[in-house]
């Protein structure tokens, strides 16, 4: 049986050199990152989160408004989150900046 991720976090391409990647975070703290384009870390990589890191991410996810209306700005990449059966696609990541900061620390 295929394991369902707790969280999917990804970025879509733009017309320039925007990073494109997929990240899957699982309930046990396992992280699978796939760097696709314009990223420092290319290819598939696996990480493990501590219980504290995982809890921080879950706490931030609870603050996210998954009903945010997306602005239509042609050349900005989308930041996509999928959590608890909900999907959020935003072009202005300012609205989810604390969560994005935590997630990006994983791949630094």
mmCIF file of C-alpha atoms in Angstrom:
data_model
loop_
_atom_site.group_PDB
_atom_site.id
_atom_site.type_symbol
_atom_site.label_atom_id
_atom_site.label_comp_id
_atom_site.label_asym_id
_atom_site.label_seq_id
_atom_site.Cartn_x
_atom_site.Cartn_y
_atom_site.Cartn_z
ATOM 1 C CA UNK A 1 0.000 0.000 0.000
ATOM 2 C CA UNK A 2 1.367 3.387 -0.987
ATOM 3 C CA UNK A 3 1.956 5.801 1.880
ATOM 4 C CA UNK A 4 0.022 9.074 1.695
ATOM 5 C CA UNK A 5 2.062 12.198 2.436
ATOM 6 C CA UNK A 6 1.059 14.490 5.266
ATOM 7 C CA UNK A 7 2.008 17.437 3.064
ATOM 8 C CA UNK A 8 2.911 18.112 -0.546
ATOM 9 C CA UNK A 9 4.828 21.339 -1.231
ATOM 10 C CA UNK A 10 5.857 22.284 -4.742
ATOM 11 C CA UNK A 11 6.734 25.155 -7.033
ATOM 12 C CA UNK A 12 5.754 25.481 -10.686
ATOM 13 C CA UNK A 13 7.858 26.978 -13.496
ATOM 14 C CA UNK A 14 7.789 30.575 -14.669
ATOM 15 C CA UNK A 15 9.108 32.171 -17.853
ATOM 16 C CA UNK A 16 12.453 32.854 -16.153
ATOM 17 C CA UNK A 17 14.710 30.847 -13.858
ATOM 18 C CA UNK A 18 12.312 30.069 -11.016
ATOM 19 C CA UNK A 19 13.024 26.980 -8.907
ATOM 20 C CA UNK A 20 10.811 24.003 -9.730
ATOM 21 C CA UNK A 21 10.524 21.145 -7.250
ATOM 22 C CA UNK A 22 8.250 18.702 -5.438
ATOM 23 C CA UNK A 23 8.528 17.929 -1.730
ATOM 24 C CA UNK A 24 6.575 15.275 0.154
ATOM 25 C CA UNK A 25 6.518 15.263 3.967
ATOM 26 C CA UNK A 26 5.244 12.117 5.700
ATOM 27 C CA UNK A 27 3.779 11.555 9.180
ATOM 28 C CA UNK A 28 6.900 9.716 10.339
ATOM 29 C CA UNK A 29 9.146 12.698 9.482
ATOM 30 C CA UNK A 30 10.405 11.273 6.202
ATOM 31 C CA UNK A 31 10.845 13.860 3.439
ATOM 32 C CA UNK A 32 11.266 13.150 -0.264
ATOM 33 C CA UNK A 33 12.483 16.101 -2.313
ATOM 34 C CA UNK A 34 12.662 16.142 -6.111
ATOM 35 C CA UNK A 35 14.614 19.086 -7.530
ATOM 36 C CA UNK A 36 13.461 19.528 -11.126
ATOM 37 C CA UNK A 37 14.751 22.854 -12.529
ATOM 38 C CA UNK A 38 16.745 25.880 -11.382
ATOM 39 C CA UNK A 39 17.472 24.446 -7.933
ATOM 40 C CA UNK A 40 20.712 23.915 -6.042
ATOM 41 C CA UNK A 41 19.739 20.387 -5.082
ATOM 42 C CA UNK A 42 18.773 18.503 -8.261
ATOM 43 C CA UNK A 43 17.269 15.041 -8.457
ATOM 44 C CA UNK A 44 15.631 12.981 -5.718
ATOM 45 C CA UNK A 45 16.838 13.303 -2.126
ATOM 46 C CA UNK A 46 15.561 11.930 1.177
ATOM 47 C CA UNK A 47 15.675 13.648 4.551
ATOM 48 C CA UNK A 48 14.378 12.954 8.044
ATOM 49 C CA UNK A 49 12.719 15.527 10.262
ATOM 50 C CA UNK A 50 12.881 15.525 14.026
ATOM 51 C CA UNK A 51 9.606 15.334 15.947
ATOM 52 C CA UNK A 52 10.029 19.029 16.801
ATOM 53 C CA UNK A 53 10.510 20.023 13.151
ATOM 54 C CA UNK A 54 7.474 18.019 12.122
ATOM 55 C CA UNK A 55 5.405 19.590 14.906
ATOM 56 C CA UNK A 56 6.492 23.101 13.840
ATOM 57 C CA UNK A 57 5.369 22.376 10.289
ATOM 58 C CA UNK A 58 2.024 20.987 11.460
ATOM 59 C CA UNK A 59 1.503 24.019 13.710
ATOM 60 C CA UNK A 60 2.116 26.366 10.760
ATOM 61 C CA UNK A 61 -0.182 24.326 8.519
ATOM 62 C CA UNK A 62 -3.013 24.860 10.992
ATOM 63 C CA UNK A 63 -2.614 28.627 10.482
ATOM 64 C CA UNK A 64 -2.875 28.467 6.682
ATOM 65 C CA UNK A 65 -6.127 29.671 5.132
ATOM 66 C CA UNK A 66 -6.740 27.175 2.338
ATOM 67 C CA UNK A 67 -9.497 29.458 1.003
ATOM 68 C CA UNK A 68 -7.092 32.185 -0.171
ATOM 69 C CA UNK A 69 -8.049 33.457 -3.622
ATOM 70 C CA UNK A 70 -5.174 33.248 -6.085
ATOM 71 C CA UNK A 71 -4.058 36.361 -7.928
ATOM 72 C CA UNK A 72 -3.619 35.967 -11.673
ATOM 73 C CA UNK A 73 -0.111 37.157 -12.435
ATOM 74 C CA UNK A 74 1.133 35.528 -15.599
ATOM 75 C CA UNK A 75 4.857 35.084 -14.978
ATOM 76 C CA UNK A 76 4.933 34.312 -11.260
ATOM 77 C CA UNK A 77 5.370 30.674 -10.291
ATOM 78 C CA UNK A 78 2.729 29.022 -8.147
ATOM 79 C CA UNK A 79 3.481 27.649 -4.714
ATOM 80 C CA UNK A 80 1.296 24.594 -4.177
ATOM 81 C CA UNK A 81 0.369 22.997 -0.847
ATOM 82 C CA UNK A 82 -1.739 19.886 -0.346
ATOM 83 C CA UNK A 83 -2.683 19.014 3.227
ATOM 84 C CA UNK A 84 -5.593 17.089 4.767
ATOM 85 C CA UNK A 85 -7.372 16.757 1.435
ATOM 86 C CA UNK A 86 -7.117 20.490 0.767
ATOM 87 C CA UNK A 87 -5.121 22.157 -1.978
ATOM 88 C CA UNK A 88 -3.808 25.705 -2.046
ATOM 89 C CA UNK A 89 -2.092 27.300 -5.014
ATOM 90 C CA UNK A 90 -0.750 30.812 -4.440
ATOM 91 C CA UNK A 91 1.419 33.133 -6.485
ATOM 92 C CA UNK A 92 2.132 35.490 -3.591
ATOM 93 C CA UNK A 93 3.806 33.333 -0.961
ATOM 94 C CA UNK A 94 3.770 36.227 1.528
ATOM 95 C CA UNK A 95 0.495 34.788 2.826
ATOM 96 C CA UNK A 96 2.234 31.529 3.795
ATOM 97 C CA UNK A 97 5.769 32.843 4.394
ATOM 98 C CA UNK A 98 6.336 31.257 7.837
ATOM 99 C CA UNK A 99 5.438 27.798 6.570
ATOM 100 C CA UNK A 100 7.536 28.265 3.411
ATOM 101 C CA UNK A 101 10.511 29.360 5.534
ATOM 102 C CA UNK A 102 10.275 26.172 7.630
ATOM 103 C CA UNK A 103 9.971 23.949 4.572
ATOM 104 C CA UNK A 104 12.865 25.581 2.748
ATOM 105 C CA UNK A 105 15.151 25.066 5.759
ATOM 106 C CA UNK A 106 14.825 21.326 5.128
ATOM 107 C CA UNK A 107 16.607 21.524 1.784
ATOM 108 C CA UNK A 108 19.289 24.065 2.677
#
